[in-house]
XYZ file of C-alpha atoms in Angstrom:
610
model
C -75.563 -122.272 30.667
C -73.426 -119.830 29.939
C -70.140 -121.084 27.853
C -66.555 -121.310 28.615
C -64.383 -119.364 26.456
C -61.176 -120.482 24.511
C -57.984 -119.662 26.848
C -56.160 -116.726 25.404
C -52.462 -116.363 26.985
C -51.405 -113.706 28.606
C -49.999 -111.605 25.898
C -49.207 -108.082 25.083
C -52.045 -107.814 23.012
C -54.254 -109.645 25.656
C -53.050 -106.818 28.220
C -53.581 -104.117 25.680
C -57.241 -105.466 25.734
C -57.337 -104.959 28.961
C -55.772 -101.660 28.980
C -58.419 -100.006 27.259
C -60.210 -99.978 30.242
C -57.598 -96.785 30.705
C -59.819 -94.641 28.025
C -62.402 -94.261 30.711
C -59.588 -92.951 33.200
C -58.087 -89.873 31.339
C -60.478 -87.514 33.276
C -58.673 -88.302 36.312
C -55.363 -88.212 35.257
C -53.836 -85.616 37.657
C -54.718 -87.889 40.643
C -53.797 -90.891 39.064
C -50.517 -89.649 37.782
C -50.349 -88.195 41.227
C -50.996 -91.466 43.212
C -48.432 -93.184 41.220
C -45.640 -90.697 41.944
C -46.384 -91.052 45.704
C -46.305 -95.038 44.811
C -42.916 -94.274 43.279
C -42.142 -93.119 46.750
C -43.056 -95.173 48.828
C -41.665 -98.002 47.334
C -38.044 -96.357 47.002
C -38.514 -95.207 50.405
C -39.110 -98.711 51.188
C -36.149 -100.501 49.645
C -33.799 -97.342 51.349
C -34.902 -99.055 54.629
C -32.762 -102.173 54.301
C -30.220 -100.098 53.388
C -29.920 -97.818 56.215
C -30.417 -100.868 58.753
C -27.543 -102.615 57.755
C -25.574 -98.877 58.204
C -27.201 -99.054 61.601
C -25.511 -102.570 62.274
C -22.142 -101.174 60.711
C -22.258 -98.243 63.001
C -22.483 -99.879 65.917
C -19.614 -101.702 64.911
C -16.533 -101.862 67.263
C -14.005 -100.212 64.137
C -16.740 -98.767 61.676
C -15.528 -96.889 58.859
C -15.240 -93.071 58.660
C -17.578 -91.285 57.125
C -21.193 -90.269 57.809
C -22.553 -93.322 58.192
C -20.390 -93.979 61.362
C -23.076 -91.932 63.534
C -25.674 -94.323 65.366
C -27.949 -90.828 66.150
C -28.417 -89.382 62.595
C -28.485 -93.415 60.944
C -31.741 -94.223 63.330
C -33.330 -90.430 62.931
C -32.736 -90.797 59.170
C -34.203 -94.202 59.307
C -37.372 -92.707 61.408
C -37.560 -89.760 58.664
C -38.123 -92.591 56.413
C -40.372 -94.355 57.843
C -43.059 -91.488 58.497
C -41.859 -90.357 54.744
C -43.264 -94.166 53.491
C -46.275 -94.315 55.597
C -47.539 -90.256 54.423
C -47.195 -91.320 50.750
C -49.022 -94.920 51.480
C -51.780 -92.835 52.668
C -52.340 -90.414 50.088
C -51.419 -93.455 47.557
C -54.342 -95.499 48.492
C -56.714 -92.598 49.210
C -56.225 -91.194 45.499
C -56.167 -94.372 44.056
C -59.208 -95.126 45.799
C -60.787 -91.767 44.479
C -59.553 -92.466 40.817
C -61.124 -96.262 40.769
C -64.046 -95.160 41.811
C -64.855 -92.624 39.643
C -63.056 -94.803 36.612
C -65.702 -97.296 37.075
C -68.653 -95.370 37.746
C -67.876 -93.843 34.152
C -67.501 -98.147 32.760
C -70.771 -98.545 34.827
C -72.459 -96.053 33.588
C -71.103 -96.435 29.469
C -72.083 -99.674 30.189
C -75.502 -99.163 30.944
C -76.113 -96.276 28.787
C -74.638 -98.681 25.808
C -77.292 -101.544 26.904
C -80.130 -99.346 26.482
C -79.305 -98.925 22.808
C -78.890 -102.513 21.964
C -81.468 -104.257 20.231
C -84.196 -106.320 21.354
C -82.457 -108.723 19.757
C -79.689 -108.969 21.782
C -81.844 -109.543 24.621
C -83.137 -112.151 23.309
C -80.348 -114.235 22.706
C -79.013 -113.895 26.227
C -80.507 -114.102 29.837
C -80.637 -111.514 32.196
C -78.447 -113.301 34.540
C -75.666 -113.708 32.254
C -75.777 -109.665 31.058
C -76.229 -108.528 34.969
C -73.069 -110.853 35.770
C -70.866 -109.059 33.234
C -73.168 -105.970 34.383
C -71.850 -106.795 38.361
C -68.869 -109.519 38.865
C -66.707 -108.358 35.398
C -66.772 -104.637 36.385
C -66.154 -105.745 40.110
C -63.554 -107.518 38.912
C -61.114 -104.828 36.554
C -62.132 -102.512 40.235
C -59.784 -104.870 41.618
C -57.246 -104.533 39.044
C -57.487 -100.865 39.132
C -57.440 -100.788 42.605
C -55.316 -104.003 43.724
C -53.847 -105.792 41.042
C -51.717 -102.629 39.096
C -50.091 -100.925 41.729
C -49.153 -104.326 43.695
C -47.963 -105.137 40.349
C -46.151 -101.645 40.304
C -44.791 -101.613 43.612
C -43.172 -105.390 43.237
C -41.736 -104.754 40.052
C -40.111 -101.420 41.715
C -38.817 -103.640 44.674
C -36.853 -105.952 42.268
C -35.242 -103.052 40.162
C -34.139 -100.774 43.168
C -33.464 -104.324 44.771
C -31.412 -105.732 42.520
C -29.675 -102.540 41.932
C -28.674 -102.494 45.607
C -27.473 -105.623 45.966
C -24.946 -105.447 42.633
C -23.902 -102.197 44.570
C -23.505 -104.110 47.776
C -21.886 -107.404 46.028
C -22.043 -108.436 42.286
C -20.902 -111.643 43.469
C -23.708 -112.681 46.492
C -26.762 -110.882 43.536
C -25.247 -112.781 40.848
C -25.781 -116.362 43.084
C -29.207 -115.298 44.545
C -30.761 -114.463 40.768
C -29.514 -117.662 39.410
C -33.232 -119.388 40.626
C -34.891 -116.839 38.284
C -34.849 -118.709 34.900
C -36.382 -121.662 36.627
C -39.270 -118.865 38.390
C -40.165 -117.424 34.807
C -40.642 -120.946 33.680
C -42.739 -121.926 36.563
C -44.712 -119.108 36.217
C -45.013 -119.270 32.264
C -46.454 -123.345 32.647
C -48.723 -122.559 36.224
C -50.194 -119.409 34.538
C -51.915 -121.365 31.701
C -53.939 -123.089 33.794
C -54.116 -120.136 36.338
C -55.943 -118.114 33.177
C -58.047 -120.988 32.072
C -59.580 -121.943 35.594
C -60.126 -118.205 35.799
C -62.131 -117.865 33.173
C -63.951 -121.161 33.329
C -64.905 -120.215 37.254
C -66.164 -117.075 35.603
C -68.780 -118.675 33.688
C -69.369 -120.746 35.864
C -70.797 -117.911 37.797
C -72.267 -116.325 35.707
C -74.689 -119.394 34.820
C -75.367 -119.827 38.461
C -76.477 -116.154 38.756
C -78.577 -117.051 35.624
C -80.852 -119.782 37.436
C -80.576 -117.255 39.892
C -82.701 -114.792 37.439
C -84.815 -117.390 36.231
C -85.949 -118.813 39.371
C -87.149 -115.135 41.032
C -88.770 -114.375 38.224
C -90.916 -117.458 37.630
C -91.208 -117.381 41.374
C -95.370 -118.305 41.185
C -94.574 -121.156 38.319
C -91.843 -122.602 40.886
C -94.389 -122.445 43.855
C -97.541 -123.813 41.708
C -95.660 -127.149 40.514
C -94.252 -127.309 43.733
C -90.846 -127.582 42.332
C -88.592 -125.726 45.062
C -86.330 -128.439 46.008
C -85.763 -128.960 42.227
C -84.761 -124.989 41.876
C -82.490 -125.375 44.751
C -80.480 -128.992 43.439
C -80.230 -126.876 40.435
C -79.069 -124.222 42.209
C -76.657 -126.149 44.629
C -74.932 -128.063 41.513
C -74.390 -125.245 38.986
C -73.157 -123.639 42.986
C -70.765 -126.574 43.158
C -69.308 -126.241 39.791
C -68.318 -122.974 40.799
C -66.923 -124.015 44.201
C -64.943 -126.961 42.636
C -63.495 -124.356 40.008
C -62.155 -122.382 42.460
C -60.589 -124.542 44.767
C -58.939 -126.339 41.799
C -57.659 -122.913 40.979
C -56.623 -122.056 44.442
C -54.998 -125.504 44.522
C -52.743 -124.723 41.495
C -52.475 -121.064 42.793
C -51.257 -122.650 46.313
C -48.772 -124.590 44.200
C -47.135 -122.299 42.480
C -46.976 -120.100 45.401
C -45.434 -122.697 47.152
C -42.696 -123.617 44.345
C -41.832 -120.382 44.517
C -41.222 -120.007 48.123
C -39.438 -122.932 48.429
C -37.404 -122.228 45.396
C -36.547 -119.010 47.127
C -36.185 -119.683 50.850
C -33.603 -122.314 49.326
C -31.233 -119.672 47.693
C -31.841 -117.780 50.417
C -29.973 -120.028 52.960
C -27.030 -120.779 49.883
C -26.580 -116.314 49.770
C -26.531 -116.565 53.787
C -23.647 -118.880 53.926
C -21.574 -117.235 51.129
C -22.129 -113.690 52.754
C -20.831 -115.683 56.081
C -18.010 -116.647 54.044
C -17.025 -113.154 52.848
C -17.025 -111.813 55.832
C -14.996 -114.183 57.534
C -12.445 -113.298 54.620
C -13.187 -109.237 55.516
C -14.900 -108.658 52.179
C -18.111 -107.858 53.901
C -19.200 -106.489 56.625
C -22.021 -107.459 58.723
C -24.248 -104.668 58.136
C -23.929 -104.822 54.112
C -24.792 -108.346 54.555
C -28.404 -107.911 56.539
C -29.209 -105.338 53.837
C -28.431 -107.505 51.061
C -30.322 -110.438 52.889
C -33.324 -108.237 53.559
C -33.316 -106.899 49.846
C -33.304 -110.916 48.451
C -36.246 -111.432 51.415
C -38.063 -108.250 49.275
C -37.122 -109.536 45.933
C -38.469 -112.904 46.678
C -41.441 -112.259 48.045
C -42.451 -109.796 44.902
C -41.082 -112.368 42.593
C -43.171 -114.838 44.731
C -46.309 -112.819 44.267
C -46.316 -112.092 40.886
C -47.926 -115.522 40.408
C -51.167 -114.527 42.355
C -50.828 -111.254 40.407
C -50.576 -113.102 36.878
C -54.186 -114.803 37.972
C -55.815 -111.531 38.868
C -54.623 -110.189 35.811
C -55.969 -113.414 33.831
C -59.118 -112.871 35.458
C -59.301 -109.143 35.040
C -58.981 -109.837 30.590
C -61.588 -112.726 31.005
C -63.579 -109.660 32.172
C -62.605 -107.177 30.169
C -62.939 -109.247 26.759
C -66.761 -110.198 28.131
C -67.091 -106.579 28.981
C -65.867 -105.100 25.556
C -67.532 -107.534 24.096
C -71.305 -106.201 25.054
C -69.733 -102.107 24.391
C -68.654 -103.152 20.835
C -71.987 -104.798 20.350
C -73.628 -102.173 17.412
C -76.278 -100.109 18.941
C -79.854 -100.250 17.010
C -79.773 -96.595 17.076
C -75.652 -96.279 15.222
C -77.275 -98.169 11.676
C -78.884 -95.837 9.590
C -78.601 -96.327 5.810
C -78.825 -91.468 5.652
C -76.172 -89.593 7.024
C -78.972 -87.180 8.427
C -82.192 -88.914 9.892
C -85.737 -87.890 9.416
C -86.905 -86.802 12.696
C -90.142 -85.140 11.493
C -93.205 -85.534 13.280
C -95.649 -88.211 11.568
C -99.130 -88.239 10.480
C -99.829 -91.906 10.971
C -99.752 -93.583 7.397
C -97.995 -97.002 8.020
C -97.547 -99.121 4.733
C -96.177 -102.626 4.970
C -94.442 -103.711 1.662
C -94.023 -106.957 0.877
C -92.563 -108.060 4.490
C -90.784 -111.256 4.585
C -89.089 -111.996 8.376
C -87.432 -114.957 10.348
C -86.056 -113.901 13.511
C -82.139 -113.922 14.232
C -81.989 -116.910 16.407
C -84.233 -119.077 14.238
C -83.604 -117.668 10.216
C -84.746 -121.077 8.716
C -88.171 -120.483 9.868
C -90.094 -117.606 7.922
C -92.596 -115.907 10.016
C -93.339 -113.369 7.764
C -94.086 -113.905 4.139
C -94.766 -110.711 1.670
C -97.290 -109.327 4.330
C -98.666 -106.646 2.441
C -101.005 -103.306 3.913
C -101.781 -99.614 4.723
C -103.056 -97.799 7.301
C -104.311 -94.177 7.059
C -103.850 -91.296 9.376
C -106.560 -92.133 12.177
C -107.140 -95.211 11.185
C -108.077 -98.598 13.296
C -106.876 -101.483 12.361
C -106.909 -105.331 13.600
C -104.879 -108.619 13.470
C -106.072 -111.404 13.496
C -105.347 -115.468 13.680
C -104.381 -118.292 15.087
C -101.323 -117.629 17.739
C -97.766 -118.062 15.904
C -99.691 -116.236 13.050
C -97.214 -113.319 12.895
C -99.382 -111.049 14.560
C -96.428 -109.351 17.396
C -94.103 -109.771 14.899
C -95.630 -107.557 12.756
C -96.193 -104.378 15.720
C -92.371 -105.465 16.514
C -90.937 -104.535 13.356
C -93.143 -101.500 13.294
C -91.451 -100.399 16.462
C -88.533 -101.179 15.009
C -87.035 -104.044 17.468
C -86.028 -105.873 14.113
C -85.463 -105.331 10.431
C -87.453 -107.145 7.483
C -85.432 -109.845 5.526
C -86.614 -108.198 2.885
C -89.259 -105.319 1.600
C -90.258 -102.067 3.067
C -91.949 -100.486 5.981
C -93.199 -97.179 5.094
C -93.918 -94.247 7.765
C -96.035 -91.129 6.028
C -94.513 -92.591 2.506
C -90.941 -92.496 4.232
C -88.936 -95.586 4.416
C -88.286 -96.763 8.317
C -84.883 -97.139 7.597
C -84.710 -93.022 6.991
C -86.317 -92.015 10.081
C -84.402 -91.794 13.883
C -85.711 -94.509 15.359
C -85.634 -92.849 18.654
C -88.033 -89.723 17.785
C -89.887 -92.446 16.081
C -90.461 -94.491 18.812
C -91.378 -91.090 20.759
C -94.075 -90.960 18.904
C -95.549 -94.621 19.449
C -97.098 -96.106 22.411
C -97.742 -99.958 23.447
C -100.182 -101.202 26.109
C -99.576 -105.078 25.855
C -101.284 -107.806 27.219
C -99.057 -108.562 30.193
C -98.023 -105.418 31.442
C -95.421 -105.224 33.671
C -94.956 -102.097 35.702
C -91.582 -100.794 37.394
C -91.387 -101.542 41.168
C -91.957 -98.035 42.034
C -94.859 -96.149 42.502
C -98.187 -95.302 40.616
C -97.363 -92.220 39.944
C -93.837 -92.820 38.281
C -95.387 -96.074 36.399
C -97.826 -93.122 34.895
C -95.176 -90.741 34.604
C -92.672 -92.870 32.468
C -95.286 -92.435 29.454
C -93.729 -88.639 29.600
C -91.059 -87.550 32.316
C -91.504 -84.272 33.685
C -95.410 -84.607 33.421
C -97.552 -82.320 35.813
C -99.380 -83.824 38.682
C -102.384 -82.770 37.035
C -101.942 -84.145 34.000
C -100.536 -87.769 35.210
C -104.082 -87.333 37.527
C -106.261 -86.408 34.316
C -104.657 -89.376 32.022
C -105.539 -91.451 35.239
C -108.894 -90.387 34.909
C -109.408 -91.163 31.470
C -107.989 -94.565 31.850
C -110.480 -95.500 34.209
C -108.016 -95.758 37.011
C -108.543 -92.842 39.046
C -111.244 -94.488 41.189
C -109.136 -97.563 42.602
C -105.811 -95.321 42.730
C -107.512 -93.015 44.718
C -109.103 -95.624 46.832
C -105.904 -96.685 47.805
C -104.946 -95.038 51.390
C -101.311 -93.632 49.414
C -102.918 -93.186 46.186
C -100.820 -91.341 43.516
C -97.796 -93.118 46.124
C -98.445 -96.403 46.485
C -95.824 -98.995 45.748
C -97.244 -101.490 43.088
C -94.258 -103.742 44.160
C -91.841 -105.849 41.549
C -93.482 -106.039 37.906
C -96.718 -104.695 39.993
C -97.500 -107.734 41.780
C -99.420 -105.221 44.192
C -102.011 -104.805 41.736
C -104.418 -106.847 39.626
C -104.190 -107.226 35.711
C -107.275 -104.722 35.270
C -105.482 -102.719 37.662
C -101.834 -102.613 35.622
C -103.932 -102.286 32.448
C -105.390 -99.286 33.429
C -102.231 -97.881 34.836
C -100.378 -99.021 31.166
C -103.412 -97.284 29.227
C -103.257 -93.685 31.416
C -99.200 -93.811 30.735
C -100.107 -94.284 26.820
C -102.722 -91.770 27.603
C -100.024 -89.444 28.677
C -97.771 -90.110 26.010
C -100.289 -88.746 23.561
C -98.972 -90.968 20.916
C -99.369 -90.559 17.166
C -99.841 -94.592 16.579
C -100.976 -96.792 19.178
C -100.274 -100.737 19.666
C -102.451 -102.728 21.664
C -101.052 -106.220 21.795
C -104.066 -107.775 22.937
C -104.798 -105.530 25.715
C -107.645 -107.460 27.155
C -107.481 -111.072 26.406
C -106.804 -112.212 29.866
C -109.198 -109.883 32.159
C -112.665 -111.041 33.533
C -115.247 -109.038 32.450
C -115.719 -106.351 34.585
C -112.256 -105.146 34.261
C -112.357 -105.735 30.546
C -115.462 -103.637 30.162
C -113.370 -100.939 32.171
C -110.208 -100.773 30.130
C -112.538 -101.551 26.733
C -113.695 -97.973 27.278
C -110.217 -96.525 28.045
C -108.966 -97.690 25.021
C -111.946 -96.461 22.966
C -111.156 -93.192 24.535
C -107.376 -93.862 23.399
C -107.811 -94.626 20.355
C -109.989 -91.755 19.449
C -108.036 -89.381 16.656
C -105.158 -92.113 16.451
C -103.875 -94.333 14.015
C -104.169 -97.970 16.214
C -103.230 -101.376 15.075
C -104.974 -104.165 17.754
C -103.472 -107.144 17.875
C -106.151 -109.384 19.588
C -107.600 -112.761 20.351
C -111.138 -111.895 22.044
C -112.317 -110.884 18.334
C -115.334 -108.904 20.215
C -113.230 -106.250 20.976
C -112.522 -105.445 17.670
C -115.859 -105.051 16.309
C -115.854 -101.772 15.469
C -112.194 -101.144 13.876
C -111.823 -100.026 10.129
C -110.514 -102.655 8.498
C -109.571 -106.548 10.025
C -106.210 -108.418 8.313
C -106.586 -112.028 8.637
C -103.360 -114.030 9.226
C -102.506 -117.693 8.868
C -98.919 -118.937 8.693
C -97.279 -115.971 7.971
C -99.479 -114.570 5.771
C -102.909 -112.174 4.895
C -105.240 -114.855 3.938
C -108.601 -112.106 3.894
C -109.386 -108.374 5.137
C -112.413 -106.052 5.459
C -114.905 -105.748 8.086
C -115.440 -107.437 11.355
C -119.426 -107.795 9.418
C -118.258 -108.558 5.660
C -115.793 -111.113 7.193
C -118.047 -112.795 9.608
C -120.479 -113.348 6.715
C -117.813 -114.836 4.740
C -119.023 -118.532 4.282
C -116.416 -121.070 5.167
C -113.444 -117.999 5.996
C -110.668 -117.931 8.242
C -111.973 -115.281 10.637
C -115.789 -117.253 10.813
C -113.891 -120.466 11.786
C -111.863 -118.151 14.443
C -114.943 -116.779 15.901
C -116.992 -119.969 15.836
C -114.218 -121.566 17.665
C -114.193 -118.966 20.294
C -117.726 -119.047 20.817
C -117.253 -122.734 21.609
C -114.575 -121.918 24.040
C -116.749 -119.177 25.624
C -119.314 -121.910 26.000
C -117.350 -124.733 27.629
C -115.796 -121.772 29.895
C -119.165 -120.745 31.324
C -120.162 -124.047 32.054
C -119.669 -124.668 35.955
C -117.763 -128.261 36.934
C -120.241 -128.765 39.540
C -123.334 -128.308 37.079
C -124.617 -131.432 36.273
C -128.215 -132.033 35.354
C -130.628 -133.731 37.239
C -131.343 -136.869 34.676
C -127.855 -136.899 34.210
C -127.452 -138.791 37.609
């Protein structure tokens, strides 16, 4: 579940957080600048119409006062003028405001993503999916709506109190002087209702975000959900973290509706106390009736932006809960931003791996050491194996060679080059992985191939194909190179996605090659099919295997042993099989007792047995 964070007030440096959001702006500041100019305009056009409405009562009057107000005509054409004047520069107000949002959070979109795809493995790790795609989705959804909502109703009501209270000291000091005396008792009211405004904000917020997370979790595990039969269990899961949400945000609506309603009813009441002291001053001739339906309609405008400003305090609250969860993931340090050189080796390698004394725990778990002084090398061309139990350290080790974490301590070693000297990226570039569960992009065969090296010809992603063993089925399929393999490549069977992950490899024409036991869950006809891929793969390249179904590694150069973290014996698959009372012997005798008991049919009984 995701966690509620503390309640932060809503101060300056709060909204400066917020504000940074404006760094992704400045390449459309013309239109923005623009857009608030024409909001400058249409809202003093607006507060000139209460104004020239009360001249429009005055003229009408039976003695109205020279001057050239006193014309009924030019008052209601000026008043028309401004009219069409406010309703032009509301259109091209919310038209380039609605061009400058969009393209402002494209850009946060986009850094966004482009800033995930740097982060760490790590990172991943300690998070769900449905918690980064909610600050991925409903955070940047949510400063839209500040850009595009929240800022200029926020600019146009604080424009309609200044103009409006500067008309009404010009119309009476006296009647503006009474009607603003409510406004200590407002900023209270709004100083109180906003703390818990902010805090249900940001508590609905997470709230959301761990209902999106079950969300996540349930699609993805779809087959586990539907083999234990455990739907109505996803969905009362579902329905309560749902409810949490729900009762969040009614409780905040509730206060919202409160506040909103203090407000109006503070208002509404110093509105009817102004109304009978404007009564009063005219009866005495110090106002006239005109002046005092301009100053009434100026209070109705003052009060109603004062009144709004406490919905706009939420939104605001809500858009720094976003922003601080948003800024939070951009300031995260990238994997690729933390090199010990100023200028990284980029160099194309040979191969040579050496593993130095490699002690690891990983971040989320540091009191457990799953590494401890692993110790090897590998030469240019060379195949290796891993061996052991599972929770050996086998991944781990391939993981830090790809360099999704860093040792506690000691050295990895590329072509006698520490890792830490070398950009990771054209490292990486230079690597390929076919893992055990492969899961392919929802697209089709073709880009799945492709991704092992964008841009690749059709005859080339055809000829890896072929070498992979895959051309025959792809081919067999009525869209071949085009068919859609469906989410994680549910269209196709393991052999199938194996195949597919070993021509992209194939196409990658990687210098060192993982296989993360590639073929410990295929039957045997698909095994024997991507066995002799990978042989092909592997020809000419350094390889480490990483694999449980110790028959597949048979032939490799040199077999490490793990147990607990540690090498506990290496040398050949022969040398260590003839090793009385070893590690690997006890690993393959056990196998070859699983093999035995899998072969056996339930149904196969024996006759005396009856």
């Amino acid at each position: 579940m995701a966690k509620t964070q503390p309640r932060k007030p809503l101060t300056l440096s709060n909204l400066k957080q917020v504000f940074r959001i404006f760094r992704f702006l400045r390449p459309y500041r013309a239109p923005f600048i623009l857009a608030s100019i024409f909001l400058l305009l249409g809202s003093f056009a607006g507060m000139v119409i209460p104004f020239l409405m009360g001249k429009l009562i005055d003229s009408a009057s039976a003695h109205p006062k020279p001057g050239p107000w006193h014309d009924t005509t030019a008052v209601g054409i000026a008043l028309a003028a401004v009219l069409v004047l406010q309703s032009a520069v509301g259109y091209f107000r919310v038209s380039l405001f609605a061009k400058v949002t969009e393209k402002t959070m494209a850009a946060v979109r986009t850094h966004l993503y482009d800033h995930l795809m740097t982060l760490s493995i790590g990172f991943f790790e300690e998070r769900r999916v449905g918690e980064i795609i909610s600050r991925s989705t409903n955070d940047v959804d949510q400063l839209q709506d500040m850009l595009s909502g929240t800022l200029p109703d926020f600019a146009r009501q604080l424009v309609a109190i200044i103009f409006g209270i500067a008309f009404t000291f010009a119309a009476s000091a006296r009647l503006t002087l009474l009607a603003i005396a409510i406004v200590p008792a407002l900023v209270v009211a709004t100083f109180f209702y906003g703390r818990f405004i902010r805090r249900l904000a940001r508590e609905r917020q997470d709230a959301l975000a761990a209902t999106s997370v079950i969300t996540e979790e349930t699609l993805q595990n779809i087959h586990t959900v539907k083999g234990f039969s455990n739907e109505e269990y996803e969905s009362r899961r579902y329905r309560t973290s749902l409810d949490k949400v729900v009762r969040l945000g009614i409780k905040g609506a509730v206060y919202r509706g409160g506040f909103a309603t203090l407000l109006s009813s503070g208002l509404f009441g110093s509105f009817a106390v102004v109304l009978w002291y404007g009564v009063t001053l005219i009866k005495s001739g110090d106002l006239t009736s005109g002046v005092l339906v301009s100053f009434m309609l100026y209070v109705g405008f003052i009060g109603g932006a004062v009144a709004q400003f406490g919905d706009l305090f939420g939104r605001l609250s809500r858009s720094i809960g976003s922003s601080e969860r948003l800024f939070e993931i951009m300031e995260e340090p990238g994997e690729f931003a933390a090199l010990d050189t100023t200028e990284p080796v980029r160099d194309p390698i040979h191969g040579a791996i050496t593993l130095d004394h490699l002690h690891f725990a990983y971040p989320t778990r540091k009191d457990i050491e799953v590494l401890k002084g692993i110790s090897f090398d590998v030469q240019p061309g060379q195949k290796i194996a891993l061996a052991g139990q599972s929770g050996a350290g086998k991944s781990t080790i391939a993981q830090l060679i790809l360099g999704f974490y860093k040792p506690v301590s000691g050295t990895i070693l590329f072509d006698g080059k520490p890792a830490k000297e070398f950009d990771l990226r054209a490292l990486r570039r230079q690597m390929a992985v076919v893992p055990q569960e492969v899961l392919l992009f929802g697209g089709t065969i073709r880009e799945n191939i492709a991704y092992g090296r964008p841009g690749a010809s059709e005859e080339a992603i055809r000829e890896a194909a072929r070498q992979a063993n895959a051309l025959s089925f792809i081919d067999g399929f009525p869209d071949g190179m085009d068919t859609i393999v469906g989410d994680r490549g549910i269209k196709l069977s393991g052999g199938q996605r194996q195949r597919v992950a070993i021509a992209r490899a194939i196409l990658k024409d990687p210098v060192l090659l993982i296989l993360d036991e590639a073929t410990s869950a295929l039957d045997s006809e698909s095994e024997h099919l991507v066995q002799e891929a990978l042989e092909g793969l592997m020809r000419n390249r350094t390889t480490l295997i990483i694999a449980h179904r110790l028959s597949t590694i048979r032939h490799v150069d040199c077999i490490f042993v793990l147990q607990e973290g540690r090498i506990v014996e290496s040398g050949s698959f022969d040398a260590l099989e003839g090793r009385p009372g070893g590690v690997f012997r006890q690993l393959l005798q056990l196998q070859f007792q699983k093999n035995l008991v899998e072969r056996v049919e339930p149904g196969d009984v024996h006759p005396g047995d009856q």
